[in-house]
Amino acid sequence: MSATDSPAGMPAPDNAGRRGPMAEVFFSLLRSGTFLTGLGIVLFWIACALFGEHFVPYDPLADDIINALAPPSAEHWFGTDQIGRDVFSRVIVGSRDILTVAPLATLLATVAGTALGLFTGYFRGIVDDIISRILEAFMAIPVVIVALLAIVALGTSKTTVIVVIGLSFAPIIARTVRSAVLAERELDYVAAAQLRHESAFHTMFVEILPNVIPPILVETTVRLGYAIFAVATLSFMGFGIQPPSPDWGLSISSNYGMIGGGFWWTVLFDALAIATLVIGVNLAADGVHGAFND
Amino acid sequence: MVFLGGQVLPGNVGRAILGPFADQRAVDTLNHTLGVDRPLLTQYASWIWNFLQGDMGTSYIFRSPVAPFVIDALGNSMKLAAVAFVLVVPIGILGGVIAALNLNRPLDRIISLGGLSVTVLPEFVTGIILILIFGVWLRWLPISAAWPRDAGFFTQLYYLILPSLPLFLVLFGYIARMARSGMIEALDSDYTRTAVLKGLPWRTVIWRHVLRNALLPTITVIATQTGYLIGGLVVIETLFRYQGIGSLIFTAARGKDFPILEAGILTIGIVYAVATLAADFLYSVLNPRIRLGTDQ
């Protein structure tokens, strides 16, 4: 995006002859301040999700009613919630569920969206028309509403959340892939493959797919940001990750009823955690976008 | 009742998903793909027919007609959405225009990056942070949107400022970004150069030549954000305990109150369609190159 000051994608003349296009992108990513900042934030939360529970001072699920709603202190850095659980420990470990569900949903969206996009872009015609209209119809409804209906119908579980978000995002990725495929299929190498009587499957997945990877990668990183947004929102609404998980959205929804009483520490740190993760992913996505497009 | 709801659930969801679409082709295709069979289709048709006549069915939970609930809630939501829109459209456009006029200078970076950052945050996160700042620490604004009975216009407005701010922040980023890129394109165009070379004052060039062209794509974006706004309302109304259409749908979804759920979703589908149509109309009024009708 032109808004950022990243030096991403600047040509590297001395190396241009030796590196392939993917390596080129990789090295320009390493020079992008936006990307590295975002990546740093995301890696921090991934580390918390993986190893956090070994380092936190308290068990994130252990209650301690006597010390309930204690303000931040040396003992409890971020205070305690309404049943005395340590907020700091919960915030650190709370990254785990959202960082499992959101990437899996994004992966599902990418796989389904890429397949649909290749299919519609390659065959065009009536198949494309029908599938595209259906996908447009799905895109017209807000994700929250789709998710709400699906979860009412299917019940709440992590799998439901992954499937719902994955399938709601698939049409958006399909649209991006489709427009890239429409341009690719006019090129000579596709004609050559068709003249060799390669199967449609081979042409789509072996010939065209590797050439449309850049837009797919960009769209996937952008979608990951939205997936985190959606998972957090659904958890906050009570339709996502379920108790007793220390998930951030869930913690906010169970504690925000009391902020009128001044217990700000029970929600602020979870809110800031979501904010940093979402902004981190979006900065990284912005860097990836810049690296592929400049 | 919940059992009964569970029994007819797949059909109900099919209907609810189908409900919002104005496009009959899409409805037909979806019917087919979802495998909605004949009797249910008849059921659906009669439900739509009743809905058009103003009969939205009877709520399972409240045991009373759905229509008054939906109409009340829609009115409340529109108040909230109107406050957010009235704030965000001029400020968002202004932000984008200022950013474009200061392209690549610090002011542009602040507006662009700041706009991007607040746009990607979930509404309940910005909502919580704003409640903490203005409601809990500064105590300037009420933390719940439920105003006292018989509250006048300004009291209601006062209660609506805080809930509308998260919506404002999300929309601000989109609108400012579109206005900015529209401005950059228009500033770079031949007609702008011509206007400058004619010796027109800079102010006139901006107002008469650049702005009018730059804001066209922005209008489209504003209209497409109506869909987003509806999703955002569900979250915001829940967070602020506001009796709008979003919280009505949310409560109905939790209580499996399908008549309310369906009526609510069909209603926002209609609102969405009307907003899109209005945007197309506005676009054609503002853009002399597109005119409605065939005689031109």
Coordinates of C-alpha atoms in Angstrom, one line a residue:
Chain A
M1 CA 0.0 0.0 0.0
S2 CA 1.4 3.4 -0.9
A3 CA 0.5 4.7 2.5
T4 CA 3.4 3.0 4.2
D5 CA 7.0 4.1 4.1
S6 CA 8.4 0.6 3.6
P7 CA 11.2 0.3 1.2
A8 CA 9.6 -3.0 0.1
G9 CA 10.1 -4.1 -3.4
M10 CA 12.8 -1.6 -4.3
P11 CA 14.8 -3.2 -7.1
A12 CA 18.1 -4.8 -6.0
P13 CA 20.1 -4.4 -9.2
D14 CA 23.3 -6.1 -8.0
N15 CA 21.4 -9.3 -7.1
A16 CA 18.7 -9.3 -9.7
G17 CA 20.5 -11.7 -12.0
R18 CA 21.2 -14.3 -9.4
R19 CA 17.9 -14.5 -7.5
G20 CA 14.6 -15.9 -8.6
P21 CA 11.5 -13.8 -8.3
M22 CA 10.4 -15.4 -5.0
A23 CA 13.9 -14.8 -3.5
E24 CA 13.6 -11.2 -4.6
V25 CA 10.3 -10.8 -2.8
F26 CA 11.8 -12.6 0.3
F27 CA 14.7 -10.2 0.5
S28 CA 12.6 -7.1 -0.1
L29 CA 10.4 -8.4 2.8
L30 CA 13.4 -8.5 5.1
R31 CA 14.0 -4.8 4.2
S32 CA 10.4 -3.8 4.9
G33 CA 10.0 -2.1 8.3
T34 CA 6.3 -2.5 8.2
F35 CA 6.5 -6.2 7.6
L36 CA 9.2 -6.8 10.2
T37 CA 7.3 -4.8 12.9
G38 CA 4.2 -6.8 12.1
L39 CA 6.0 -10.1 12.1
G40 CA 7.7 -9.3 15.4
I41 CA 4.3 -8.7 17.1
V42 CA 2.8 -11.8 15.6
L43 CA 5.8 -13.9 16.6
F44 CA 5.6 -12.6 20.1
W45 CA 2.0 -13.8 20.4
I46 CA 2.8 -17.1 18.8
A47 CA 5.6 -17.6 21.3
C48 CA 3.1 -16.8 24.1
A49 CA 0.7 -19.4 22.6
L50 CA 3.3 -22.1 22.4
F51 CA 5.4 -21.6 25.6
G52 CA 3.4 -19.0 27.6
E53 CA 2.0 -21.5 30.1
H54 CA 5.5 -22.4 31.3
F55 CA 6.4 -18.9 32.1
V56 CA 3.3 -17.3 33.5
P57 CA 3.3 -16.7 37.3
Y58 CA -0.2 -18.3 37.9
D59 CA -2.4 -21.0 36.4
P60 CA -4.7 -19.0 34.1
L61 CA -7.6 -21.2 35.1
A62 CA -7.1 -21.3 38.9
D63 CA -9.6 -19.1 40.8
D64 CA -8.8 -17.4 44.0
I65 CA -12.1 -15.9 45.3
I66 CA -10.5 -14.1 48.2
N67 CA -8.3 -12.0 45.9
A68 CA -11.1 -11.4 43.3
L69 CA -11.0 -8.1 41.4
A70 CA -7.7 -7.1 42.9
P71 CA -6.2 -4.1 41.0
P72 CA -2.9 -4.4 39.3
S73 CA -0.1 -4.9 41.9
A74 CA 3.4 -6.3 42.1
E75 CA 1.8 -9.7 42.9
H76 CA -0.7 -9.6 40.1
W77 CA 0.7 -7.4 37.4
F78 CA -2.6 -7.0 35.5
G79 CA -4.8 -7.5 38.6
T80 CA -7.3 -10.4 39.0
D81 CA -10.8 -11.0 37.4
Q82 CA -14.1 -11.6 39.2
I83 CA -13.2 -15.0 40.5
G84 CA -9.6 -14.1 41.3
R85 CA -7.9 -15.5 38.2
D86 CA -4.6 -13.7 37.3
V87 CA -5.3 -11.5 34.3
F88 CA -1.6 -11.4 33.2
S89 CA -1.4 -15.1 33.0
R90 CA -4.8 -15.3 31.2
V91 CA -3.8 -12.6 28.6
I92 CA -0.5 -14.5 27.8
V93 CA -2.1 -17.9 27.5
G94 CA -5.2 -16.4 25.9
S95 CA -3.4 -16.1 22.6
R96 CA -3.6 -19.9 22.1
D97 CA -7.1 -20.5 20.9
I98 CA -7.4 -17.5 18.6
L99 CA -4.1 -18.4 17.0
T100 CA -5.3 -21.9 16.3
V101 CA -8.7 -21.1 15.1
A102 CA -8.0 -18.1 12.9
P103 CA -5.1 -19.6 10.9
L104 CA -7.0 -22.8 10.3
A105 CA -10.0 -20.9 9.1
T106 CA -7.8 -18.9 6.8
L107 CA -6.2 -22.1 5.5
L108 CA -9.6 -23.5 4.8
A109 CA -10.7 -20.3 3.0
T110 CA -7.5 -20.3 1.0
V111 CA -7.7 -23.9 -0.2
A112 CA -11.5 -23.7 -1.0
G113 CA -11.2 -20.2 -2.5
T114 CA -8.2 -21.2 -4.7
A115 CA -9.9 -24.3 -6.0
L116 CA -13.1 -22.3 -6.8
G117 CA -11.2 -19.4 -8.3
L118 CA -9.1 -21.7 -10.6
F119 CA -12.2 -23.6 -11.6
T120 CA -14.4 -20.5 -12.4
G121 CA -11.5 -18.6 -14.0
Y122 CA -10.4 -21.6 -16.1
F123 CA -13.7 -22.8 -17.4
R124 CA -15.6 -19.5 -17.6
G125 CA -18.9 -19.7 -19.3
I126 CA -22.0 -21.0 -17.6
V127 CA -20.2 -22.7 -14.7
D128 CA -18.5 -19.5 -13.9
D129 CA -21.7 -17.5 -14.1
I130 CA -23.6 -19.8 -11.8
I131 CA -20.8 -20.2 -9.2
S132 CA -20.0 -16.5 -9.3
R133 CA -23.6 -15.4 -8.7
I134 CA -23.8 -17.8 -5.7
L135 CA -20.5 -16.5 -4.3
E136 CA -21.7 -12.8 -4.7
A137 CA -24.9 -13.6 -2.9
F138 CA -22.9 -15.0 0.0
M139 CA -20.6 -12.0 0.0
A140 CA -23.6 -9.7 0.3
I141 CA -24.4 -10.9 3.8
P142 CA -22.2 -9.7 6.7
V143 CA -20.0 -12.4 8.1
V144 CA -21.3 -11.9 11.6
I145 CA -24.8 -12.7 10.4
V146 CA -23.8 -15.8 8.4
A147 CA -21.8 -17.0 11.4
L148 CA -24.7 -16.3 13.8
L149 CA -27.1 -18.4 11.6
A150 CA -24.7 -21.2 11.0
I151 CA -23.7 -21.5 14.6
V152 CA -27.3 -21.4 15.8
A153 CA -28.0 -24.3 13.3
L154 CA -24.8 -26.3 14.0
G155 CA -24.0 -25.5 17.6
T156 CA -20.9 -23.9 19.0
S157 CA -17.6 -25.6 18.6
K158 CA -14.1 -24.6 17.4
T159 CA -14.7 -26.7 14.3
T160 CA -18.0 -24.8 13.5
V161 CA -16.2 -21.5 13.9
I162 CA -13.3 -22.6 11.6
V163 CA -15.8 -23.9 9.0
V164 CA -18.0 -20.8 9.1
I165 CA -15.2 -18.3 8.9
G166 CA -13.3 -20.4 6.3
L167 CA -16.4 -20.7 4.0
S168 CA -17.4 -17.1 4.4
F169 CA -13.9 -15.9 3.4
A170 CA -13.5 -18.5 0.5
P171 CA -15.6 -16.4 -2.0
I172 CA -13.4 -13.4 -1.5
I173 CA -10.3 -15.4 -2.1
A174 CA -12.0 -17.1 -5.1
R175 CA -12.7 -13.7 -6.6
T176 CA -9.1 -12.7 -6.4
V177 CA -7.8 -16.0 -7.8
R178 CA -10.4 -16.0 -10.5
S179 CA -9.3 -12.6 -11.8
A180 CA -5.6 -13.7 -11.8
V181 CA -6.5 -16.9 -13.6
L182 CA -8.5 -15.0 -16.2
A183 CA -5.4 -13.1 -17.2
E184 CA -3.1 -16.2 -17.0
R185 CA -5.2 -18.5 -19.1
E186 CA -4.6 -16.3 -22.2
L187 CA -0.9 -16.8 -22.0
D188 CA 1.1 -19.0 -24.3
Y189 CA 2.1 -21.6 -21.8
V190 CA -1.5 -22.5 -21.1
A191 CA -2.2 -22.8 -24.8
A192 CA 0.9 -25.0 -25.0
A193 CA -0.4 -27.2 -22.2
Q194 CA -3.7 -27.5 -23.9
L195 CA -2.0 -28.4 -27.2
R196 CA -0.1 -31.2 -25.4
H197 CA -3.6 -32.5 -24.4
E198 CA -2.8 -32.1 -20.7
S199 CA -5.9 -32.6 -18.6
A200 CA -7.8 -29.6 -17.3
F201 CA -6.8 -30.6 -13.8
H202 CA -3.1 -30.6 -14.8
T203 CA -3.4 -27.3 -16.5
M204 CA -5.1 -25.7 -13.6
F205 CA -3.1 -27.0 -10.7
V206 CA 0.3 -27.7 -12.3
E207 CA 0.6 -25.0 -14.9
I208 CA -1.5 -22.0 -13.7
L209 CA -1.5 -22.4 -9.9
P210 CA 2.3 -21.7 -9.4
N211 CA 1.9 -18.5 -11.4
V212 CA -1.0 -17.1 -9.4
I213 CA 0.7 -17.8 -6.0
P214 CA 1.6 -14.1 -5.3
P215 CA -2.0 -12.8 -5.3
I216 CA -3.0 -15.8 -3.2
L217 CA -0.3 -15.1 -0.7
V218 CA -1.2 -11.5 -0.4
E219 CA -5.0 -12.2 0.0
T220 CA -4.2 -15.0 2.5
T221 CA -2.3 -12.7 4.8
V222 CA -5.0 -10.0 4.6
R223 CA -7.7 -12.6 5.3
L224 CA -5.8 -13.8 8.4
G225 CA -6.2 -10.3 9.9
Y226 CA -10.0 -10.5 9.2
A227 CA -10.2 -14.0 10.5
I228 CA -8.7 -12.9 13.8
F229 CA -11.2 -10.0 13.8
A230 CA -14.0 -12.5 13.2
V231 CA -12.9 -15.1 15.7
A232 CA -12.5 -12.4 18.4
T233 CA -15.9 -10.9 17.6
L234 CA -17.7 -14.3 17.6
S235 CA -16.0 -15.2 20.9
F236 CA -17.1 -11.9 22.4
M237 CA -20.7 -12.6 21.2
G238 CA -20.6 -16.0 22.9
F239 CA -20.6 -17.9 19.6
G240 CA -16.9 -18.6 19.3
I241 CA -14.4 -20.1 21.7
Q242 CA -16.1 -21.4 24.8
P243 CA -15.3 -21.1 28.6
P244 CA -13.1 -21.9 30.5
S245 CA -10.6 -20.9 27.8
P246 CA -8.8 -17.7 28.7
D247 CA -9.5 -16.4 25.2
W248 CA -9.4 -12.6 24.9
G249 CA -12.8 -12.0 23.4
L250 CA -14.4 -14.4 25.8
S251 CA -12.7 -12.7 28.8
I252 CA -13.9 -9.3 27.7
S253 CA -17.5 -10.6 27.3
S254 CA -17.6 -12.1 30.7
N255 CA -16.0 -9.1 32.4
Y256 CA -17.2 -5.9 30.6
G257 CA -20.5 -5.9 32.5
M258 CA -18.5 -4.6 35.5
I259 CA -16.5 -1.9 34.0
G260 CA -19.0 0.7 35.2
G261 CA -17.7 -0.2 38.7
G262 CA -14.2 0.8 37.6
F263 CA -12.7 -2.6 37.2
W264 CA -10.8 -1.6 34.0
W265 CA -8.0 -4.1 34.3
T266 CA -10.3 -7.0 33.7
V267 CA -10.9 -5.9 30.1
L268 CA -8.2 -3.4 29.1
F269 CA -5.4 -5.8 28.7
D270 CA -7.4 -8.3 26.7
A271 CA -8.6 -5.5 24.4
L272 CA -5.0 -4.3 23.9
A273 CA -3.9 -7.9 23.2
I274 CA -6.4 -8.3 20.4
A275 CA -5.6 -4.8 19.1
T276 CA -1.8 -5.6 18.9
L277 CA -2.3 -9.0 17.3
V278 CA -4.7 -7.6 14.7
I279 CA -2.5 -4.6 13.9
G280 CA 0.5 -6.8 13.8
V281 CA -1.0 -9.2 11.3
N282 CA -2.2 -6.3 9.2
L283 CA 1.2 -4.6 9.2
A284 CA 2.7 -7.9 8.0
A285 CA 0.0 -8.3 5.4
D286 CA 0.7 -4.7 4.2
G287 CA 4.4 -5.6 3.9
V288 CA 3.7 -8.7 1.9
H289 CA 1.4 -6.7 -0.4
G290 CA 4.1 -4.1 -0.9
A291 CA 6.8 -6.7 -1.6
F292 CA 4.7 -8.4 -4.3
N293 CA 3.3 -5.3 -5.9
D294 CA 6.2 -2.8 -6.2
Chain B
M1 CA -40.5 -24.7 21.5
V2 CA -36.7 -25.0 21.2
F3 CA -37.3 -28.6 20.2
L4 CA -39.7 -27.6 17.5
G5 CA -37.2 -25.0 16.3
G6 CA -34.6 -27.7 16.1
Q7 CA -36.9 -29.9 14.1
V8 CA -37.5 -27.4 11.3
L9 CA -34.1 -25.8 11.7
P10 CA -32.4 -26.6 8.4
G11 CA -35.4 -25.3 6.4
N12 CA -35.5 -22.2 8.6
V13 CA -31.9 -21.4 8.0
G14 CA -32.4 -22.0 4.3
R15 CA -35.2 -19.5 4.3
A16 CA -33.3 -17.0 6.4
I17 CA -30.3 -17.2 4.1
L18 CA -32.5 -16.9 1.0
G19 CA -34.6 -14.1 2.5
P20 CA -32.3 -11.2 2.0
F21 CA -31.7 -11.5 -1.7
A22 CA -33.4 -9.3 -4.2
D23 CA -32.0 -11.3 -7.1
Q24 CA -34.5 -14.0 -8.0
R25 CA -31.9 -15.9 -10.0
A26 CA -29.6 -16.2 -6.9
V27 CA -32.6 -17.3 -4.8
D28 CA -33.5 -20.0 -7.4
T29 CA -30.0 -21.3 -7.6
L30 CA -29.6 -21.3 -3.9
N31 CA -32.8 -23.2 -3.5
H32 CA -31.5 -25.8 -5.7
T33 CA -28.0 -26.1 -4.2
L34 CA -29.4 -26.2 -0.7
G35 CA -31.9 -28.9 -1.7
V36 CA -34.8 -27.0 -0.3
D37 CA -37.7 -29.2 -1.2
R38 CA -41.2 -28.4 -2.5
P39 CA -43.4 -28.2 0.6
L40 CA -40.8 -25.9 2.3
L41 CA -40.7 -23.7 -0.7
T42 CA -44.4 -23.3 -0.5
Q43 CA -44.0 -22.4 3.1
Y44 CA -41.3 -19.9 2.2
A45 CA -43.5 -18.3 -0.4
S46 CA -46.4 -17.9 2.0
W47 CA -44.0 -16.5 4.6
I48 CA -42.6 -13.9 2.1
W49 CA -46.2 -13.1 1.0
N50 CA -47.2 -12.5 4.6
F51 CA -44.1 -10.5 5.3
L52 CA -44.9 -8.2 2.3
Q53 CA -48.3 -7.6 3.8
G54 CA -46.7 -6.6 7.1
D55 CA -47.4 -9.8 8.9
M56 CA -44.0 -11.1 10.1
G57 CA -45.3 -14.0 12.2
T58 CA -45.5 -14.5 15.9
S59 CA -42.5 -14.6 18.2
Y60 CA -41.9 -18.0 20.0
I61 CA -40.6 -16.3 23.1
F62 CA -42.8 -13.2 23.5
R63 CA -45.9 -14.9 22.1
S64 CA -46.8 -11.7 20.3
P65 CA -46.6 -10.5 16.7
V66 CA -43.0 -9.9 15.5
A67 CA -43.6 -6.7 13.5
P68 CA -43.6 -4.1 16.4
F69 CA -40.4 -5.5 17.8
V70 CA -38.7 -5.3 14.4
I71 CA -40.0 -1.9 13.6
D72 CA -39.0 -0.4 17.0
A73 CA -35.5 -2.0 16.8
L74 CA -35.0 -0.8 13.2
G75 CA -35.8 2.7 14.2
N76 CA -33.3 2.6 17.1
S77 CA -30.6 1.1 14.9
M78 CA -31.2 3.8 12.3
K79 CA -30.7 6.5 14.9
L80 CA -27.4 4.9 15.9
A81 CA -26.3 4.4 12.2
A82 CA -27.4 7.9 11.3
V83 CA -25.2 9.4 14.1
A84 CA -22.3 7.4 13.0
F85 CA -22.8 8.3 9.3
V86 CA -23.3 12.0 9.9
L87 CA -20.1 12.1 11.8
V88 CA -18.0 9.8 9.6
V89 CA -18.9 10.9 6.1
P90 CA -17.7 14.5 6.2
I91 CA -14.8 13.8 8.6
G92 CA -13.7 10.7 6.6
I93 CA -13.8 12.6 3.3
L94 CA -12.0 15.6 4.9
G95 CA -9.3 13.2 6.3
G96 CA -8.8 11.6 2.9
V97 CA -8.6 15.0 1.1
I98 CA -6.1 16.4 3.6
A99 CA -4.0 13.3 3.3
A100 CA -4.0 13.5 -0.5
L101 CA -3.1 17.2 -0.5
N102 CA -0.2 16.4 1.8
L103 CA 0.8 13.3 -0.1
N104 CA 3.7 11.4 1.6
R105 CA 4.2 14.1 4.2
P106 CA 3.9 13.2 7.9
L107 CA 0.3 14.3 8.0
D108 CA -0.6 11.9 5.2
R109 CA 1.2 9.1 7.0
I110 CA -0.6 9.8 10.3
I111 CA -4.0 9.8 8.6
S112 CA -3.4 6.8 6.4
L113 CA -1.7 4.6 9.0
G114 CA -4.0 5.7 11.8
G115 CA -7.0 5.1 9.6
L116 CA -5.7 1.7 8.6
S117 CA -5.0 0.7 12.2
V118 CA -8.4 1.7 13.6
T119 CA -10.2 0.1 10.6
V120 CA -8.8 -3.4 11.2
L121 CA -9.7 -3.5 14.9
P122 CA -12.9 -5.3 16.0
E123 CA -15.6 -2.9 17.1
F124 CA -15.9 -4.4 20.5
V125 CA -12.2 -3.8 21.1
T126 CA -12.3 -0.1 20.2
G127 CA -15.7 0.1 22.0
I128 CA -14.2 -1.3 25.2
I129 CA -11.2 1.1 25.0
L130 CA -13.5 4.1 24.3
I131 CA -15.8 3.1 27.2
L132 CA -12.8 2.9 29.5
I133 CA -11.5 6.3 28.4
F134 CA -14.7 8.4 28.1
G135 CA -17.1 6.4 30.3
V136 CA -15.0 5.1 33.2
W137 CA -12.0 7.3 33.6
L138 CA -13.1 10.7 32.3
R139 CA -16.8 10.1 33.0
W140 CA -17.9 12.3 30.1
L141 CA -20.3 10.0 28.5
P142 CA -22.7 7.3 29.7
I143 CA -21.4 3.7 29.2
S144 CA -24.8 2.3 28.2
A145 CA -26.9 3.5 25.3
A146 CA -30.2 2.9 27.1
W147 CA -31.4 6.4 27.7
P148 CA -34.1 7.3 30.2
R149 CA -37.7 7.2 29.2
D150 CA -39.1 10.3 27.5
A151 CA -35.6 11.5 26.7
G152 CA -35.5 14.3 24.2
F153 CA -33.6 14.5 21.0
F154 CA -30.4 15.9 22.5
T155 CA -30.4 13.5 25.4
Q156 CA -30.7 10.6 23.0
L157 CA -27.9 12.1 20.9
Y158 CA -25.8 12.4 24.0
Y159 CA -26.3 8.7 24.8
L160 CA -25.5 7.7 21.2
I161 CA -22.2 9.4 20.9
L162 CA -20.1 6.7 22.5
P163 CA -21.8 3.7 20.7
S164 CA -21.4 5.4 17.4
L165 CA -17.6 6.1 17.9
P166 CA -16.4 2.5 17.2
L167 CA -18.5 2.4 14.0
F168 CA -17.1 5.8 13.2
L169 CA -13.5 4.5 13.6
V170 CA -14.0 1.5 11.4
L171 CA -15.7 3.4 8.6
F172 CA -13.3 6.4 8.9
G173 CA -10.4 4.3 7.6
Y174 CA -12.3 3.0 4.6
I175 CA -13.8 6.3 3.6
A176 CA -10.6 8.3 4.1
R177 CA -8.6 5.7 2.1
M178 CA -11.0 5.9 -0.8
A179 CA -11.2 9.7 -0.7
R180 CA -7.4 9.8 -0.6
S181 CA -6.9 7.6 -3.6
G182 CA -9.7 9.3 -5.5
M183 CA -8.1 12.7 -4.8
I184 CA -4.6 11.5 -5.9
E185 CA -6.0 10.2 -9.1
A186 CA -8.0 13.3 -9.8
L187 CA -5.0 15.6 -8.9
D188 CA -2.9 13.7 -11.4
S189 CA -5.3 14.0 -14.3
D190 CA -5.2 16.0 -17.4
Y191 CA -8.2 18.1 -16.6
T192 CA -6.6 19.2 -13.3
R193 CA -3.5 20.2 -15.2
T194 CA -5.6 22.1 -17.7
A195 CA -7.4 23.9 -15.0
V196 CA -4.1 24.9 -13.3
L197 CA -2.6 26.0 -16.6
K198 CA -5.7 28.1 -17.3
G199 CA -4.6 30.1 -14.3
L200 CA -7.5 29.3 -12.1
P201 CA -6.8 29.8 -8.4
W202 CA -5.8 26.6 -6.6
R203 CA -8.8 26.7 -4.4
T204 CA -11.2 26.8 -7.4
V205 CA -9.3 23.9 -9.0
I206 CA -9.7 21.8 -5.9
W207 CA -13.4 22.6 -5.3
R208 CA -14.7 22.7 -8.8
H209 CA -12.5 20.2 -10.7
V210 CA -10.8 17.8 -8.3
L211 CA -13.3 17.1 -5.5
R212 CA -16.3 16.4 -7.7
N213 CA -14.4 13.7 -9.6
A214 CA -12.5 12.4 -6.6
L215 CA -15.6 11.7 -4.5
L216 CA -17.4 9.5 -6.9
P217 CA -15.7 6.2 -5.9
T218 CA -16.0 7.2 -2.3
I219 CA -19.8 7.2 -2.6
T220 CA -19.8 3.7 -3.8
V221 CA -17.6 2.7 -0.9
I222 CA -20.0 4.3 1.6
A223 CA -22.9 2.4 0.2
T224 CA -21.0 -1.0 0.3
Q225 CA -20.2 -0.3 3.9
T226 CA -23.9 -0.5 4.8
G227 CA -23.5 -4.3 4.8
Y228 CA -20.6 -4.0 7.1
L229 CA -22.4 -1.5 9.3
I230 CA -25.2 -4.0 9.9
G231 CA -22.7 -6.6 11.1
G232 CA -21.0 -3.9 13.3
L233 CA -24.4 -3.0 14.8
V234 CA -24.9 -6.5 16.1
V235 CA -21.7 -6.2 18.1
I236 CA -22.1 -2.6 19.2
E237 CA -25.7 -2.9 20.2
T238 CA -24.8 -5.9 22.3
L239 CA -21.8 -4.1 23.9
F240 CA -23.9 -1.0 24.8
R241 CA -27.1 -2.9 25.6
Y242 CA -29.0 -0.9 22.9
Q243 CA -32.4 -2.2 21.7
G244 CA -31.6 -2.2 18.0
I245 CA -32.1 -4.6 15.2
G246 CA -28.6 -6.1 15.8
S247 CA -29.3 -7.0 19.4
L248 CA -32.7 -8.2 18.4
I249 CA -31.2 -10.7 16.0
F250 CA -28.6 -11.6 18.5
T251 CA -31.1 -12.3 21.2
A252 CA -33.3 -14.2 18.8
A253 CA -30.4 -16.3 17.7
R254 CA -29.5 -17.2 21.2
G255 CA -33.1 -18.0 22.2
K256 CA -33.8 -19.8 18.8
D257 CA -36.7 -17.4 18.2
F258 CA -36.9 -18.0 14.5
P259 CA -39.8 -15.7 13.5
I260 CA -37.9 -12.8 14.9
L261 CA -34.6 -14.0 13.5
E262 CA -36.0 -14.4 10.0
A263 CA -37.9 -11.2 10.1
G264 CA -34.9 -9.3 11.4
I265 CA -32.6 -10.7 8.7
L266 CA -35.0 -10.1 5.9
T267 CA -35.4 -6.5 7.1
I268 CA -31.7 -5.8 7.1
G269 CA -31.6 -7.5 3.6
I270 CA -34.2 -5.0 2.4
V271 CA -32.3 -2.1 4.1
Y272 CA -29.1 -3.2 2.4
A273 CA -30.8 -3.5 -1.0
V274 CA -32.3 0.0 -0.7
A275 CA -29.0 1.5 0.4
T276 CA -27.3 0.0 -2.6
L277 CA -30.0 1.3 -4.9
A278 CA -29.8 4.7 -3.4
A279 CA -26.0 4.8 -3.9
D280 CA -26.4 3.8 -7.6
F281 CA -28.9 6.6 -8.0
L282 CA -26.7 9.2 -6.2
Y283 CA -23.8 8.1 -8.3
S284 CA -25.7 8.7 -11.5
V285 CA -26.8 12.1 -10.4
L286 CA -23.3 13.2 -9.5
N287 CA -21.6 11.6 -12.6
P288 CA -22.6 13.3 -15.8
R289 CA -21.2 10.4 -17.8
I290 CA -23.8 8.0 -16.4
R291 CA -27.4 8.8 -16.8
L292 CA -30.4 6.7 -15.8
G293 CA -32.7 5.9 -18.7
T294 CA -32.1 5.2 -22.3
D295 CA -32.9 8.4 -24.1
Q296 CA -29.5 9.9 -23.6

